[in-house]
Amino acid sequence: MASLKTVRVNNPILTGFHPDPSICMANGEYFIANSTFEWYPGVEISRSKDLVQWTSVPSPLSEKRLLDMNGEKFSCGIWAPCLSYSDGLFWLIYTNVRNWNVGPQKDCPNFLTTAPSIEGPWSDPVFLNASGFDASMFHDDDGKHWYINMEWDFRKTGPRQFSGIVMREYDPKTKTLGEERHKIFLGTDIGLVEGPHLYKKDGLYYIAAAEGGTSYEHSLTVARSKSIFGPYEVHPQNPLISSYGRMDLKIQKAGHGSWCSSVDGKRTYLVYLCGRPLPGTLDCVLGRETAFAELEWKDGWPYIKQTDGSLSNIPPDYVDVPVENEVVQSAPGWGKCHYTFAGEIHPDFKTLRTPACGRYSLTARPGWLRMYGGQSPWSFYEQSIFCRRQTDFKFTAETKIEFEPDYFQQYAGMCYRYDEETQYLLQITHSETRGKILQLNQIMPPENGCEITFVQGMEVELEKGAVWLRLEVDYKTAWFSWSQDGKNFRRICPICEPAKLSDEFGGLGFTGAFVGMFCVDTEFYKKPADFEYFDYIGLDKH
């Protein structure tokens, strides 16, 4: 057997918008599932054989029969999926949140789909319940399957609405839940208990649950019991991991996690949600990301193993991982990505709420992405848009577009966005007096009870033909530029503010910044825009 080498893996391991990680180990590989909220296809899955190099797996919820989020507002959709492996199948539990911030009730139906391979095919979804979100499945060693979710009590107020963790047995033959509910855990004084996962080790049952909300007070609570039904004893040094009160740490918002054993069974690895604010701010423009740590077991309790060998609940900046061969850390979206459109759309690109079928073509103009005008940038229905995550504090994005509008309701170009209420649009459109023009517009959230702010910025007259659009982001500042020869670019004012594309700016939200291409035609929904390529060049040193 080859001697093992050690590779230092920097946190986070999945940069940019990768929240609520659920990890499982199966067939000698590790798999992480992440929330995607309103972005489509639903549930992001990454795979690795060594915890160092991660690649994307086709998203499992890529058909309307599996997921339809039409009309859902931003930050609804897929919350906290749970991926597990048992009986030769991958089991995926997911919540499709229909409503979460209007009225006291949350509408959060939970579903189960299974597949013999991580690539699918995924079975028709089975509705399980809707009493709360963040559901998961635990497969006991006696062959029983247990379904758990946080319970939402709309009759109460504040943290008490997170009223505990409920468990029911699942019957895979009838695909139904048992009638008996078991309230197995009420959480701790930290409050807001959610994101539960169950485990078993050395005859003891462990529950890991997120608490404290999903911002800077976030944490991961652990408790154990001799019986799956409880009572559960809380970790003597709870929480297992948290950044709360330590603004000096690189990794903030640490919490909401899950763990699995290593391939060789000698170690346990935890993945957890985290955030990295822009320097000197609280704004996490990259959204909530995925980091990991090694757990060390002491007296039957897990602890975070620090890089110096000590044990504490502080999220580490890096983890030393034993590997058989020399490998370099990488993850989807890192480095220079040159996307072309011959054959298929790269999985880095996401659309919104529903499949993009009918709103684009890769054959109408071979080698180009033809996008047909969809609904407006404010719509919660059929937008024509393809975006990818911002994964670096410093990056450059560029595309080449051919678009000849003849009406002001036709516009297409590059967007830099957080959600429908918070985005920058560099767009080509038509003016009755000036013809083909370039505009930089911004949409910002309502303030003091006012409506959404829509500011039309500069206008530049364009010649007929191709236009190159570029976005350069450098931490707290960003600027667009354009060219009609692909060589000489002209910068556009005003300077944009990346910090506004964060959970912290527009109120409570759960995603992160995206950059990409869009096309609008609110007259007939058919005016085409052609894109030859899209470049994303990450300039951070990970």
XYZ file of C-alpha atoms in Angstrom:
542
model
C 0.000 0.000 0.000
C 1.326 3.431 -0.963
C 2.423 5.686 1.898
C 0.065 8.567 2.602
C 0.912 12.199 1.977
C -0.634 15.224 3.640
C -2.351 17.991 1.698
C -3.344 21.245 3.363
C -6.898 22.123 2.312
C -7.991 25.734 2.805
C -11.475 26.656 3.958
C -13.988 27.092 2.516
C -13.843 24.066 0.216
C -16.881 25.119 -1.865
C -16.657 28.864 -2.401
C -19.515 31.149 -3.247
C -23.168 30.280 -2.684
C -23.046 26.722 -1.232
C -25.181 26.797 1.948
C -26.594 24.097 4.250
C -24.190 21.268 3.338
C -25.174 17.640 3.771
C -22.358 15.100 3.321
C -22.409 11.356 2.807
C -19.775 8.800 1.914
C -20.715 6.023 -0.514
C -18.791 3.607 -2.688
C -15.443 5.163 -1.805
C -16.457 8.741 -2.586
C -17.720 11.772 -0.704
C -20.800 13.703 -1.812
C -22.039 17.094 -0.611
C -25.531 18.417 -1.297
C -26.254 22.146 -0.948
C -29.332 24.346 -0.959
C -30.115 26.235 -4.166
C -33.245 28.214 -3.137
C -34.853 29.786 -6.260
C -31.988 28.803 -8.590
C -32.627 25.958 -11.033
C -31.873 23.064 -11.321
C -32.458 22.304 -7.653
C -29.865 20.949 -5.180
C -26.183 21.368 -5.940
C -24.151 18.160 -5.577
C -20.353 17.985 -5.512
C -18.224 14.850 -5.361
C -14.672 14.014 -4.313
C -12.510 10.975 -3.735
C -10.028 12.759 -1.477
C -11.755 15.831 0.082
C -9.266 17.968 -1.857
C -10.544 18.085 -5.405
C -14.280 18.583 -5.907
C -16.263 18.327 -9.124
C -19.883 19.053 -9.929
C -22.490 16.337 -10.353
C -25.524 17.067 -12.551
C -28.185 18.539 -10.299
C -30.794 15.884 -9.436
C -33.865 18.145 -9.603
C -33.640 19.146 -13.242
C -37.131 18.286 -14.460
C -40.507 19.843 -13.699
C -41.851 16.521 -12.427
C -39.208 16.708 -9.700
C -39.247 20.437 -9.028
C -41.397 23.372 -10.118
C -40.802 26.691 -8.336
C -42.758 28.923 -10.719
C -43.985 32.035 -8.941
C -41.974 31.510 -5.764
C -40.347 34.626 -4.347
C -36.605 34.964 -3.843
C -35.078 32.826 -1.078
C -37.952 30.342 -1.322
C -37.393 27.038 -3.101
C -34.824 24.433 -2.059
C -33.860 24.617 1.606
C -31.350 22.322 3.338
C -31.422 19.083 1.321
C -30.275 15.864 2.971
C -28.309 13.304 0.944
C -27.789 9.805 2.328
C -26.995 6.303 1.052
C -28.688 3.060 2.099
C -29.878 -0.213 0.560
C -27.973 0.482 -2.660
C -29.726 3.826 -3.201
C -29.006 7.499 -2.790
C -31.812 9.123 -0.821
C -32.435 12.815 -1.313
C -34.798 14.711 0.987
C -35.592 18.268 -0.045
C -37.925 21.087 0.954
C -39.568 23.239 -1.712
C -40.493 26.297 0.357
C -43.482 28.088 -1.144
C -43.709 30.840 1.449
C -41.542 31.739 4.424
C -41.819 35.463 5.215
C -45.464 36.385 4.607
C -47.672 35.784 7.630
C -46.935 33.549 10.634
C -47.082 30.222 8.772
C -44.434 28.709 6.545
C -45.513 26.587 3.572
C -42.717 24.066 3.262
C -43.592 20.719 1.648
C -40.883 18.061 1.979
C -40.200 15.403 -0.645
C -38.094 12.276 -1.124
C -36.504 11.028 -4.326
C -34.059 8.129 -4.737
C -31.590 6.946 -7.365
C -29.274 3.948 -7.844
C -26.476 6.300 -8.923
C -25.637 9.875 -8.009
C -26.184 10.701 -11.692
C -29.705 9.291 -11.520
C -32.235 8.484 -12.745
C -34.112 10.015 -9.824
C -37.501 8.598 -8.917
C -40.772 10.502 -8.889
C -40.882 12.612 -5.729
C -42.830 11.349 -2.719
C -44.508 13.996 -0.567
C -43.695 13.365 3.094
C -45.019 16.248 5.191
C -44.979 20.036 5.571
C -44.899 20.615 9.335
C -41.454 22.186 9.132
C -38.400 22.488 6.933
C -34.810 21.129 6.923
C -35.898 17.481 6.804
C -33.501 14.531 6.771
C -33.452 10.739 6.796
C -31.573 8.437 9.180
C -30.982 4.778 8.296
C -30.562 2.734 11.459
C -28.484 -0.441 11.604
C -31.610 -2.482 12.382
C -33.019 -1.698 8.922
C -35.449 0.994 10.028
C -35.597 4.384 8.346
C -36.384 7.467 10.410
C -37.516 10.793 9.008
C -36.945 13.972 11.024
C -37.632 17.664 10.535
C -37.745 20.816 12.570
C -41.266 21.748 13.626
C -42.700 25.219 12.952
C -45.255 26.447 15.499
C -46.983 29.436 13.916
C -48.986 30.074 17.092
C -45.898 31.273 18.916
C -43.563 34.222 18.393
C -39.841 34.694 17.922
C -37.456 31.796 18.608
C -40.272 29.723 20.139
C -41.663 29.175 16.647
C -38.750 26.757 16.217
C -40.482 24.313 18.547
C -38.257 21.252 18.308
C -37.270 18.243 16.212
C -39.988 15.744 15.264
C -39.307 12.157 14.118
C -41.473 9.575 12.367
C -40.663 6.164 10.942
C -40.622 5.859 7.153
C -41.822 2.735 5.351
C -40.043 2.386 1.972
C -42.544 -0.236 0.790
C -45.618 1.956 1.183
C -43.629 5.212 0.867
C -45.451 6.658 3.829
C -44.655 7.984 7.298
C -45.788 6.205 10.429
C -48.678 7.702 12.349
C -46.788 8.299 15.596
C -44.892 11.560 16.028
C -41.918 11.653 18.377
C -40.682 15.050 19.624
C -37.095 13.991 20.300
C -35.231 17.271 20.864
C -36.245 20.772 21.891
C -32.881 22.428 21.273
C -30.873 24.460 23.788
C -30.895 27.989 25.161
C -29.171 29.094 21.948
C -32.572 28.795 20.272
C -33.889 28.531 16.702
C -33.244 24.788 16.432
C -33.289 23.559 12.812
C -31.261 21.569 10.255
C -31.318 18.243 12.185
C -29.283 15.145 11.322
C -29.198 11.826 13.218
C -26.194 9.495 13.570
C -25.239 6.359 15.456
C -21.809 5.518 16.814
C -20.753 2.859 19.312
C -24.359 2.212 20.287
C -25.224 5.864 20.957
C -27.496 8.102 18.916
C -26.317 11.629 18.132
C -28.334 14.567 16.914
C -26.633 17.505 15.206
C -28.816 20.581 14.729
C -28.220 24.169 13.701
C -29.096 26.877 16.204
C -28.790 30.630 16.603
C -30.123 31.610 13.177
C -28.048 31.570 10.036
C -26.058 34.783 10.475
C -23.231 35.717 12.852
C -24.819 34.016 15.884
C -24.978 30.714 14.015
C -23.806 27.468 15.614
C -24.046 23.680 15.463
C -25.430 21.913 18.534
C -24.781 18.235 19.320
C -26.557 15.960 21.785
C -26.592 12.191 22.373
C -28.835 9.462 23.766
C -28.886 5.712 24.360
C -32.312 5.640 22.694
C -33.264 7.151 19.379
C -36.332 8.577 21.117
C -34.223 10.391 23.716
C -33.823 12.029 26.115
C -30.798 13.667 24.500
C -27.902 14.927 26.608
C -26.298 18.107 25.259
C -22.566 18.193 24.485
C -20.593 19.287 27.589
C -18.885 22.056 25.600
C -21.745 22.906 23.262
C -21.855 24.229 20.573
C -19.699 21.873 18.544
C -18.712 24.744 16.240
C -19.439 28.467 16.093
C -17.776 31.770 15.184
C -20.026 33.830 17.436
C -18.201 36.586 19.303
C -14.969 36.073 17.327
C -14.914 38.641 14.540
C -11.156 38.089 14.246
C -11.771 34.709 12.620
C -11.554 34.249 8.859
C -14.516 31.860 8.906
C -17.728 33.446 10.189
C -21.332 32.221 10.553
C -20.117 28.661 11.266
C -22.989 26.248 11.885
C -25.590 24.066 10.116
C -23.514 20.993 9.390
C -23.389 17.239 8.979
C -20.672 14.620 9.217
C -19.604 11.280 7.769
C -16.817 8.765 8.294
C -13.787 8.744 6.039
C -13.485 6.157 3.282
C -11.088 4.097 5.418
C -13.285 4.490 8.496
C -10.466 5.965 10.565
C -11.661 9.572 10.682
C -14.819 11.643 10.831
C -15.277 14.773 8.739
C -17.740 17.579 9.341
C -18.993 19.976 6.664
C -20.707 23.151 7.773
C -22.105 26.438 6.566
C -19.912 29.534 6.829
C -19.534 33.070 5.518
C -16.633 35.402 4.755
C -17.436 39.124 4.939
C -15.778 41.716 2.783
C -12.870 43.203 4.767
C -14.035 45.779 7.271
C -17.725 44.972 6.749
C -20.371 42.436 7.717
C -21.398 41.920 4.079
C -20.937 38.384 2.740
C -21.268 39.001 -1.001
C -20.168 35.419 -1.727
C -23.167 34.158 0.183
C -23.014 31.267 2.618
C -20.280 28.794 1.701
C -19.195 25.267 2.684
C -16.208 24.609 4.933
C -15.064 21.425 6.656
C -13.179 20.149 9.677
C -11.948 16.878 11.117
C -13.721 15.627 14.231
C -11.896 13.915 17.064
C -13.878 11.735 19.455
C -13.180 12.045 23.179
C -15.245 10.362 25.884
C -17.918 9.619 23.305
C -18.215 13.238 22.139
C -17.042 14.851 18.880
C -14.756 17.908 18.973
C -13.272 20.099 16.260
C -9.654 19.153 15.721
C -7.521 22.260 15.283
C -4.439 22.465 13.100
C -2.161 22.386 16.161
C -3.866 19.230 17.428
C -5.911 20.960 20.131
C -9.682 20.604 20.451
C -12.109 23.539 20.455
C -15.221 24.803 18.695
C -13.409 27.329 16.497
C -13.721 26.789 12.711
C -10.229 26.107 11.326
C -8.735 28.054 8.435
C -7.452 24.824 6.904
C -7.437 21.065 7.406
C -4.564 18.653 6.758
C -5.910 15.693 4.804
C -4.023 12.403 4.168
C -4.003 11.379 0.491
C -2.350 8.644 -1.526
C -1.234 10.877 -4.406
C -0.128 14.486 -4.705
C -3.165 16.603 -5.537
C -3.850 20.326 -5.747
C -6.927 21.797 -4.096
C -9.654 22.694 -6.522
C -13.394 23.100 -6.567
C -16.055 23.864 -9.178
C -15.804 27.457 -10.381
C -12.206 28.091 -9.291
C -9.655 29.773 -11.523
C -10.260 30.713 -15.149
C -13.453 29.388 -16.668
C -13.981 29.882 -20.400
C -17.507 28.772 -21.227
C -18.491 28.059 -24.820
C -21.852 26.900 -26.105
C -21.141 23.972 -28.390
C -23.091 20.944 -27.221
C -24.577 21.878 -23.843
C -24.862 24.510 -21.152
C -22.155 24.078 -18.521
C -23.586 23.003 -15.137
C -22.041 26.080 -13.485
C -24.856 28.074 -15.087
C -28.190 28.255 -13.329
C -31.529 29.647 -14.329
C -34.464 30.655 -12.130
C -37.371 28.583 -10.771
C -38.130 26.382 -13.799
C -36.229 24.627 -16.571
C -35.107 26.999 -19.324
C -36.650 24.811 -22.037
C -38.051 26.938 -24.851
C -36.176 30.033 -23.743
C -32.859 29.199 -25.388
C -31.282 27.246 -28.235
C -27.807 25.868 -28.926
C -28.664 24.799 -32.476
C -30.324 27.892 -33.972
C -26.844 29.369 -34.350
C -24.255 26.614 -33.814
C -21.504 27.597 -31.405
C -23.592 30.375 -29.875
C -26.117 30.505 -27.064
C -29.323 32.006 -28.417
C -31.529 33.333 -25.629
C -35.107 34.302 -26.407
C -36.546 37.251 -24.562
C -38.363 36.285 -21.394
C -40.126 38.128 -18.634
C -38.733 41.168 -16.859
C -35.938 41.103 -14.240
C -38.663 41.595 -11.594
C -40.623 38.492 -12.567
C -40.983 35.389 -10.368
C -41.920 33.320 -13.410
C -40.204 32.742 -16.781
C -37.115 34.898 -16.880
C -34.614 34.170 -19.643
C -31.369 34.122 -17.683
C -28.205 32.076 -17.193
C -25.918 32.961 -14.294
C -23.082 31.456 -12.307
C -22.011 32.046 -8.714
C -19.518 34.679 -7.700
C -16.845 32.507 -6.103
C -14.113 35.119 -5.603
C -13.893 38.536 -3.985
C -11.891 39.611 -7.029
C -12.814 38.463 -10.534
C -13.446 39.469 -14.131
C -16.409 38.329 -16.215
C -16.829 38.940 -19.953
C -19.177 38.000 -22.753
C -19.730 38.788 -26.418
C -23.291 39.503 -27.490
C -25.038 40.145 -30.796
C -28.440 41.727 -30.280
C -30.401 44.143 -32.491
C -33.448 45.429 -30.587
C -36.101 47.511 -32.338
C -38.331 48.299 -29.357
C -37.659 49.651 -25.853
C -39.228 46.564 -24.230
C -36.433 44.443 -25.709
C -33.174 44.415 -23.741
C -30.366 41.937 -23.143
C -26.864 41.850 -21.725
C -24.943 41.108 -18.530
C -26.377 41.093 -15.006
C -24.705 41.172 -11.599
C -27.426 40.234 -9.139
C -28.551 39.034 -5.745
C -32.298 38.752 -6.365
C -35.163 40.467 -8.175
C -34.934 43.497 -5.882
C -31.145 43.855 -5.904
C -29.207 43.787 -9.169
C -27.148 45.664 -11.730
C -28.042 45.362 -15.436
C -25.705 46.320 -18.269
C -28.103 46.064 -21.181
C -28.428 46.741 -24.867
C -31.822 48.151 -25.777
C -33.585 50.513 -28.192
C -34.331 54.219 -27.956
C -36.892 55.844 -30.233
C -34.590 58.851 -30.648
C -31.097 57.311 -30.441
C -31.529 53.809 -31.846
C -29.413 51.013 -30.386
C -28.070 52.035 -26.998
C -26.218 50.638 -23.995
C -27.576 51.318 -20.489
C -26.336 50.600 -16.988
C -29.352 50.265 -14.713
C -29.688 49.278 -11.093
C -32.539 47.806 -9.087
C -32.328 48.205 -5.333
C -34.656 47.100 -2.496
C -37.321 49.348 -1.004
C -36.361 51.684 1.823
C -38.613 53.284 4.453
C -41.720 51.705 2.967
C -41.009 53.001 -0.525
C -41.201 50.890 -3.651
C -38.266 49.115 -5.266
C -35.792 51.650 -6.612
C -35.107 51.501 -10.347
C -32.371 53.834 -11.549
C -31.582 54.195 -15.232
C -27.968 55.216 -15.568
C -25.815 56.269 -18.450
C -26.740 55.721 -22.098
C -24.287 55.168 -24.938
C -25.185 54.991 -28.613
C -23.997 51.783 -30.284
C -23.260 50.761 -33.837
C -24.883 47.685 -35.305
C -22.972 44.457 -34.603
C -21.305 42.651 -31.749
C -20.719 44.190 -28.331
C -18.323 42.924 -25.681
C -19.466 43.413 -22.081
C -17.154 43.133 -19.089
C -17.524 43.262 -15.309
C -14.520 43.695 -13.026
C -14.968 43.197 -9.292
C -12.308 44.058 -6.733
C -13.654 43.340 -3.255
C -15.735 46.437 -2.362
C -15.830 48.041 -5.806
C -16.967 46.921 -9.245
C -17.276 48.480 -12.661
C -18.649 47.560 -16.050
C -17.008 48.304 -19.378
C -17.853 47.706 -23.022
C -16.248 47.444 -26.435
C -17.307 47.078 -30.046
C -14.009 45.612 -31.249
C -13.177 43.282 -28.360
C -9.926 45.129 -27.652
C -10.580 48.683 -26.566
C -12.890 48.776 -23.560
C -14.536 51.863 -22.141
C -15.352 51.970 -18.451
C -18.874 52.912 -17.411
C -19.811 55.063 -14.448
C -21.027 54.832 -11.769
C -18.946 52.375 -9.773
C -21.054 49.468 -8.505
C -21.093 48.220 -4.914
C -20.726 44.432 -4.508
C -21.630 44.665 -0.796
C -25.210 45.407 -1.814
C -25.453 41.919 -3.311
C -25.460 40.203 0.069
C -27.815 38.788 2.684
C -26.959 41.698 4.938
C -27.937 44.532 2.592
C -31.463 43.859 1.457
C -32.866 42.324 4.603
C -33.218 38.640 5.404
C -32.219 36.509 2.411
C -30.255 33.336 1.871
C -28.379 33.345 -1.440
C -25.339 35.220 -2.788
C -24.101 37.186 -5.776
C -24.392 35.776 -9.320
C -23.147 37.084 -12.649
C -24.420 36.114 -16.077
C -26.477 36.752 -19.199
C -30.112 37.718 -19.640
C -32.600 38.572 -22.379
C -35.973 40.329 -22.016
C -38.810 40.882 -24.462
C -41.954 41.957 -22.662
C -43.807 42.471 -25.944
C -43.816 38.961 -27.456
C -41.324 36.912 -25.352
C -39.328 35.949 -28.423
C -36.688 38.531 -29.439
C -33.343 36.635 -29.582
C -29.917 37.634 -28.274
C -26.848 35.589 -29.223
C -23.896 35.034 -26.852
C -20.652 33.558 -28.199
C -18.893 32.845 -24.899
C -18.781 33.742 -21.239
C -15.550 34.091 -19.257
C -15.143 34.077 -15.490
C -11.613 34.626 -14.199
C -11.197 34.302 -10.444
C -8.349 36.424 -9.141
C -8.376 35.459 -5.448
C -5.547 33.452 -3.963
C -7.401 30.583 -2.322
